[in-house]
Amino acid sequence: MVAVDAAGQKGTWNVTAVARLRYVTAHFESLQGLVLVPVISWMALAMAWAANWVPGWLVLAAAPGALLGSSAAVRHYRRHYGQVRPRTSRGHGAVSLLPIVVLTVAAATGTISEGWPVSLPGIVLGAGVIGCAWFRRPLAPALVPVGVLGVLLSVLPLAGAGRPHLLGQTEHWIFALLVGAAVVQVYGHVVLSRAFAGRQALRG
């Protein structure tokens, strides 16, 4: 039983916190965003080099930092939150394949639409990110706006009317995808940390 104060507010908050904690625990593996952020950032740096935005030595110099950052994040999560055995479901395999399918379609459309005034890869990726929100409910508040923004940027004439779209080039749309992925991963970490902060409040 959860203790309820005279106004009943504490009990309501505690019940909500417990429900949130259980929900986040069920999706624990997908919310450890800081593990992937260093790697995603390094990949984005590599794409920036491919687009001639940064020198190649910077990509090489950043590689050890990315590996160390991911390792430190893993230790952080294990030390503060422990480990949770992931749940398995019948549709888990299909959900895992969804990003691969979306990326494959985006790459295929990129070869077809290069030079177009809109970015077909960006549209495909944006729609795919929105679709992923259905399967990754804890990340949906970040996935949906990132996906919508991706679609909008893919149809707006960023380089000027009638000119080839900036996100039509492979390096550019992959860079944009990685930036969006980093945002979603950071949001996942925030969800996780807030939920477990609620657990500490319950104990207090």
C-alpha positions as YAML, in Angstrom:
chain: A
units: angstrom
residues:
- id: 1
  name: MET
  ca: [0.00, 0.00, 0.00]
- id: 2
  name: VAL
  ca: [1.12, 3.54, -0.69]
- id: 3
  name: ALA
  ca: [0.77, 6.05, 2.07]
- id: 4
  name: VAL
  ca: [-1.60, 8.93, 1.31]
- id: 5
  name: ASP
  ca: [-1.44, 12.28, 3.03]
- id: 6
  name: ALA
  ca: [-4.47, 14.34, 4.04]
- id: 7
  name: ALA
  ca: [-4.92, 15.83, 0.60]
- id: 8
  name: GLY
  ca: [-4.28, 12.53, -1.17]
- id: 9
  name: GLN
  ca: [-1.65, 14.14, -3.38]
- id: 10
  name: LYS
  ca: [1.38, 12.16, -2.20]
- id: 11
  name: GLY
  ca: [-0.33, 8.85, -2.79]
- id: 12
  name: THR
  ca: [-1.32, 9.85, -6.32]
- id: 13
  name: TRP
  ca: [2.21, 10.94, -7.13]
- id: 14
  name: ASN
  ca: [3.69, 7.74, -5.75]
- id: 15
  name: VAL
  ca: [1.35, 5.51, -7.75]
- id: 16
  name: THR
  ca: [2.23, 7.45, -10.90]
- id: 17
  name: ALA
  ca: [5.95, 7.17, -10.14]
- id: 18
  name: VAL
  ca: [5.70, 3.41, -9.60]
- id: 19
  name: ALA
  ca: [3.86, 2.95, -12.91]
- id: 20
  name: ARG
  ca: [6.46, 5.06, -14.71]
- id: 21
  name: LEU
  ca: [9.30, 3.11, -13.13]
- id: 22
  name: ARG
  ca: [7.80, -0.24, -14.15]
- id: 23
  name: TYR
  ca: [7.27, 0.99, -17.71]
- id: 24
  name: VAL
  ca: [10.80, 2.30, -18.03]
- id: 25
  name: THR
  ca: [12.27, -0.86, -16.51]
- id: 26
  name: ALA
  ca: [10.52, -2.90, -19.20]
- id: 27
  name: HIS
  ca: [12.33, -0.80, -21.85]
- id: 28
  name: PHE
  ca: [15.57, -0.40, -19.93]
- id: 29
  name: GLU
  ca: [17.91, -1.50, -22.73]
- id: 30
  name: SER
  ca: [16.59, 1.01, -25.27]
- id: 31
  name: LEU
  ca: [16.84, 3.94, -22.85]
- id: 32
  name: GLN
  ca: [20.59, 3.78, -22.16]
- id: 33
  name: GLY
  ca: [21.19, 6.55, -24.66]
- id: 34
  name: LEU
  ca: [24.57, 7.75, -23.44]
- id: 35
  name: VAL
  ca: [26.14, 4.45, -24.55]
- id: 36
  name: LEU
  ca: [25.44, 5.23, -28.20]
- id: 37
  name: VAL
  ca: [25.83, 9.01, -28.26]
- id: 38
  name: PRO
  ca: [29.66, 8.99, -28.48]
- id: 39
  name: VAL
  ca: [29.62, 6.46, -31.33]
- id: 40
  name: ILE
  ca: [26.85, 8.32, -33.15]
- id: 41
  name: SER
  ca: [28.75, 11.58, -32.74]
- id: 42
  name: TRP
  ca: [31.90, 9.99, -34.18]
- id: 43
  name: MET
  ca: [29.94, 8.64, -37.15]
- id: 44
  name: ALA
  ca: [28.48, 12.10, -37.74]
- id: 45
  name: LEU
  ca: [32.01, 13.50, -37.67]
- id: 46
  name: ALA
  ca: [33.01, 10.93, -40.27]
- id: 47
  name: MET
  ca: [30.13, 12.05, -42.48]
- id: 48
  name: ALA
  ca: [31.21, 15.66, -42.00]
- id: 49
  name: TRP
  ca: [34.66, 14.64, -43.26]
- id: 50
  name: ALA
  ca: [33.07, 12.86, -46.25]
- id: 51
  name: ALA
  ca: [31.24, 16.10, -47.02]
- id: 52
  name: ASN
  ca: [34.55, 18.04, -46.79]
- id: 53
  name: TRP
  ca: [33.42, 19.98, -43.72]
- id: 54
  name: VAL
  ca: [36.24, 18.85, -41.40]
- id: 55
  name: PRO
  ca: [39.75, 17.43, -41.93]
- id: 56
  name: GLY
  ca: [40.31, 13.68, -41.81]
- id: 57
  name: TRP
  ca: [42.77, 13.80, -38.90]
- id: 58
  name: LEU
  ca: [39.96, 15.04, -36.67]
- id: 59
  name: VAL
  ca: [37.96, 11.87, -37.33]
- id: 60
  name: LEU
  ca: [40.93, 9.68, -36.43]
- id: 61
  name: ALA
  ca: [41.70, 11.70, -33.32]
- id: 62
  name: ALA
  ca: [38.11, 11.46, -32.09]
- id: 63
  name: ALA
  ca: [37.85, 7.65, -32.42]
- id: 64
  name: PRO
  ca: [39.49, 6.75, -29.07]
- id: 65
  name: GLY
  ca: [37.36, 9.34, -27.28]
- id: 66
  name: ALA
  ca: [34.19, 7.83, -28.74]
- id: 67
  name: LEU
  ca: [35.16, 4.34, -27.54]
- id: 68
  name: LEU
  ca: [36.11, 5.59, -24.09]
- id: 69
  name: GLY
  ca: [32.90, 7.60, -23.85]
- id: 70
  name: SER
  ca: [30.74, 4.58, -24.65]
- id: 71
  name: SER
  ca: [32.64, 2.41, -22.19]
- id: 72
  name: ALA
  ca: [32.24, 5.03, -19.47]
- id: 73
  name: ALA
  ca: [28.51, 5.24, -20.18]
- id: 74
  name: VAL
  ca: [28.14, 1.46, -19.86]
- id: 75
  name: ARG
  ca: [29.88, 1.55, -16.49]
- id: 76
  name: HIS
  ca: [27.69, 4.45, -15.40]
- id: 77
  name: TYR
  ca: [24.47, 2.60, -16.16]
- id: 78
  name: ARG
  ca: [25.66, -0.62, -14.52]
- id: 79
  name: ARG
  ca: [26.85, 1.21, -11.42]
- id: 80
  name: HIS
  ca: [23.75, 3.36, -10.94]
- id: 81
  name: TYR
  ca: [20.95, 1.20, -12.32]
- id: 82
  name: GLY
  ca: [22.27, -2.36, -12.45]
- id: 83
  name: GLN
  ca: [21.02, -4.68, -15.18]
- id: 84
  name: VAL
  ca: [17.55, -5.68, -16.30]
- id: 85
  name: ARG
  ca: [16.86, -8.81, -18.30]
- id: 86
  name: PRO
  ca: [15.23, -7.64, -21.56]
- id: 87
  name: ARG
  ca: [11.79, -8.91, -22.39]
- id: 88
  name: THR
  ca: [11.29, -10.97, -25.52]
- id: 89
  name: SER
  ca: [8.22, -10.85, -27.70]
- id: 90
  name: ARG
  ca: [7.04, -12.43, -30.90]
- id: 91
  name: GLY
  ca: [7.44, -9.21, -32.84]
- id: 92
  name: HIS
  ca: [10.88, -8.34, -31.46]
- id: 93
  name: GLY
  ca: [12.73, -9.65, -34.52]
- id: 94
  name: ALA
  ca: [10.55, -7.69, -36.94]
- id: 95
  name: VAL
  ca: [10.99, -4.50, -34.92]
- id: 96
  name: SER
  ca: [14.77, -4.95, -34.95]
- id: 97
  name: LEU
  ca: [14.74, -5.28, -38.73]
- id: 98
  name: LEU
  ca: [12.67, -2.13, -39.27]
- id: 99
  name: PRO
  ca: [15.61, 0.35, -39.12]
- id: 100
  name: ILE
  ca: [17.58, -1.81, -41.57]
- id: 101
  name: VAL
  ca: [14.68, -1.89, -44.01]
- id: 102
  name: VAL
  ca: [14.18, 1.88, -43.74]
- id: 103
  name: LEU
  ca: [17.88, 2.57, -44.32]
- id: 104
  name: THR
  ca: [17.96, 0.23, -47.31]
- id: 105
  name: VAL
  ca: [14.97, 1.94, -48.91]
- id: 106
  name: ALA
  ca: [16.45, 5.37, -48.18]
- id: 107
  name: ALA
  ca: [19.75, 4.39, -49.83]
- id: 108
  name: ALA
  ca: [17.92, 3.00, -52.86]
- id: 109
  name: THR
  ca: [15.81, 6.14, -53.29]
- id: 110
  name: GLY
  ca: [18.92, 8.27, -52.86]
- id: 111
  name: THR
  ca: [20.50, 6.81, -55.98]
- id: 112
  name: ILE
  ca: [17.30, 7.46, -57.92]
- id: 113
  name: SER
  ca: [16.52, 10.98, -56.72]
- id: 114
  name: GLU
  ca: [19.98, 12.57, -56.61]
- id: 115
  name: GLY
  ca: [19.67, 16.06, -58.04]
- id: 116
  name: TRP
  ca: [15.95, 16.39, -57.27]
- id: 117
  name: PRO
  ca: [14.62, 19.51, -55.49]
- id: 118
  name: VAL
  ca: [13.35, 17.27, -52.67]
- id: 119
  name: SER
  ca: [15.17, 14.60, -50.68]
- id: 120
  name: LEU
  ca: [13.51, 11.21, -51.03]
- id: 121
  name: PRO
  ca: [15.92, 9.59, -48.55]
- id: 122
  name: GLY
  ca: [15.00, 12.24, -46.00]
- id: 123
  name: ILE
  ca: [11.30, 11.66, -46.54]
- id: 124
  name: VAL
  ca: [11.70, 7.90, -46.20]
- id: 125
  name: LEU
  ca: [13.82, 8.23, -43.08]
- id: 126
  name: GLY
  ca: [11.48, 10.78, -41.51]
- id: 127
  name: ALA
  ca: [8.47, 8.54, -42.11]
- id: 128
  name: GLY
  ca: [10.42, 5.55, -40.78]
- id: 129
  name: VAL
  ca: [11.34, 7.40, -37.59]
- id: 130
  name: ILE
  ca: [7.69, 8.31, -37.04]
- id: 131
  name: GLY
  ca: [6.75, 4.66, -37.59]
- id: 132
  name: CYS
  ca: [9.36, 3.55, -35.03]
- id: 133
  name: ALA
  ca: [7.56, 5.63, -32.43]
- id: 134
  name: TRP
  ca: [4.77, 3.05, -32.42]
- id: 135
  name: PHE
  ca: [7.17, 0.29, -31.39]
- id: 136
  name: ARG
  ca: [9.40, 2.38, -29.10]
- id: 137
  name: ARG
  ca: [6.77, 4.05, -26.95]
- id: 138
  name: PRO
  ca: [9.12, 5.49, -24.30]
- id: 139
  name: LEU
  ca: [11.03, 7.29, -27.06]
- id: 140
  name: ALA
  ca: [7.94, 8.40, -28.99]
- id: 141
  name: PRO
  ca: [7.94, 12.00, -27.63]
- id: 142
  name: ALA
  ca: [11.36, 12.44, -29.27]
- id: 143
  name: LEU
  ca: [10.94, 10.18, -32.30]
- id: 144
  name: VAL
  ca: [7.79, 11.88, -33.62]
- id: 145
  name: PRO
  ca: [9.09, 15.48, -33.70]
- id: 146
  name: VAL
  ca: [12.46, 14.34, -35.06]
- id: 147
  name: GLY
  ca: [10.69, 12.40, -37.83]
- id: 148
  name: VAL
  ca: [8.33, 15.26, -38.66]
- id: 149
  name: LEU
  ca: [11.23, 17.72, -38.77]
- id: 150
  name: GLY
  ca: [13.12, 15.35, -41.06]
- id: 151
  name: VAL
  ca: [10.22, 15.20, -43.52]
- id: 152
  name: LEU
  ca: [9.78, 18.97, -43.47]
- id: 153
  name: LEU
  ca: [13.46, 19.64, -44.08]
- id: 154
  name: SER
  ca: [13.39, 17.11, -46.93]
- id: 155
  name: VAL
  ca: [10.67, 18.94, -48.85]
- id: 156
  name: LEU
  ca: [11.69, 22.52, -48.14]
- id: 157
  name: PRO
  ca: [13.97, 24.10, -50.79]
- id: 158
  name: LEU
  ca: [17.01, 24.43, -48.52]
- id: 159
  name: ALA
  ca: [19.34, 25.18, -51.43]
- id: 160
  name: GLY
  ca: [16.88, 27.38, -53.29]
- id: 161
  name: ALA
  ca: [13.91, 26.75, -55.55]
- id: 162
  name: GLY
  ca: [14.60, 24.26, -58.33]
- id: 163
  name: ARG
  ca: [18.10, 23.43, -57.13]
- id: 164
  name: PRO
  ca: [19.23, 19.96, -55.94]
- id: 165
  name: HIS
  ca: [18.21, 19.41, -52.35]
- id: 166
  name: LEU
  ca: [20.98, 19.56, -49.75]
- id: 167
  name: LEU
  ca: [19.78, 16.35, -48.12]
- id: 168
  name: GLY
  ca: [19.85, 14.57, -51.46]
- id: 169
  name: GLN
  ca: [23.56, 13.84, -51.12]
- id: 170
  name: THR
  ca: [24.41, 10.65, -49.25]
- id: 171
  name: GLU
  ca: [26.78, 12.25, -46.76]
- id: 172
  name: HIS
  ca: [24.26, 14.97, -45.92]
- id: 173
  name: TRP
  ca: [21.21, 12.81, -45.24]
- id: 174
  name: ILE
  ca: [23.26, 10.34, -43.22]
- id: 175
  name: PHE
  ca: [24.65, 13.23, -41.17]
- id: 176
  name: ALA
  ca: [21.13, 14.54, -40.55]
- id: 177
  name: LEU
  ca: [19.98, 11.04, -39.56]
- id: 178
  name: LEU
  ca: [22.82, 10.72, -37.05]
- id: 179
  name: VAL
  ca: [22.03, 14.10, -35.50]
- id: 180
  name: GLY
  ca: [18.42, 13.05, -35.06]
- id: 181
  name: ALA
  ca: [19.52, 9.71, -33.59]
- id: 182
  name: ALA
  ca: [21.71, 11.49, -31.05]
- id: 183
  name: VAL
  ca: [18.78, 13.67, -29.97]
- id: 184
  name: VAL
  ca: [16.58, 10.60, -29.47]
- id: 185
  name: GLN
  ca: [19.29, 8.80, -27.48]
- id: 186
  name: VAL
  ca: [19.78, 11.78, -25.17]
- id: 187
  name: TYR
  ca: [16.03, 11.91, -24.62]
- id: 188
  name: GLY
  ca: [16.07, 8.21, -23.71]
- id: 189
  name: HIS
  ca: [18.70, 8.89, -21.06]
- id: 190
  name: VAL
  ca: [16.60, 11.72, -19.64]
- id: 191
  name: VAL
  ca: [13.56, 9.44, -19.40]
- id: 192
  name: LEU
  ca: [15.59, 6.78, -17.62]
- id: 193
  name: SER
  ca: [17.26, 9.14, -15.16]
- id: 194
  name: ARG
  ca: [13.98, 10.85, -14.28]
- id: 195
  name: ALA
  ca: [12.24, 7.54, -13.69]
- id: 196
  name: PHE
  ca: [14.93, 6.30, -11.34]
- id: 197
  name: ALA
  ca: [15.02, 9.68, -9.63]
- id: 198
  name: GLY
  ca: [11.36, 8.99, -8.90]
- id: 199
  name: ARG
  ca: [12.40, 5.69, -7.35]
- id: 200
  name: GLN
  ca: [14.77, 7.49, -5.00]
- id: 201
  name: ALA
  ca: [11.96, 9.89, -4.05]
- id: 202
  name: LEU
  ca: [9.73, 6.93, -3.23]
- id: 203
  name: ARG
  ca: [12.37, 5.52, -0.91]
- id: 204
  name: GLY
  ca: [12.67, 8.87, 0.82]
...
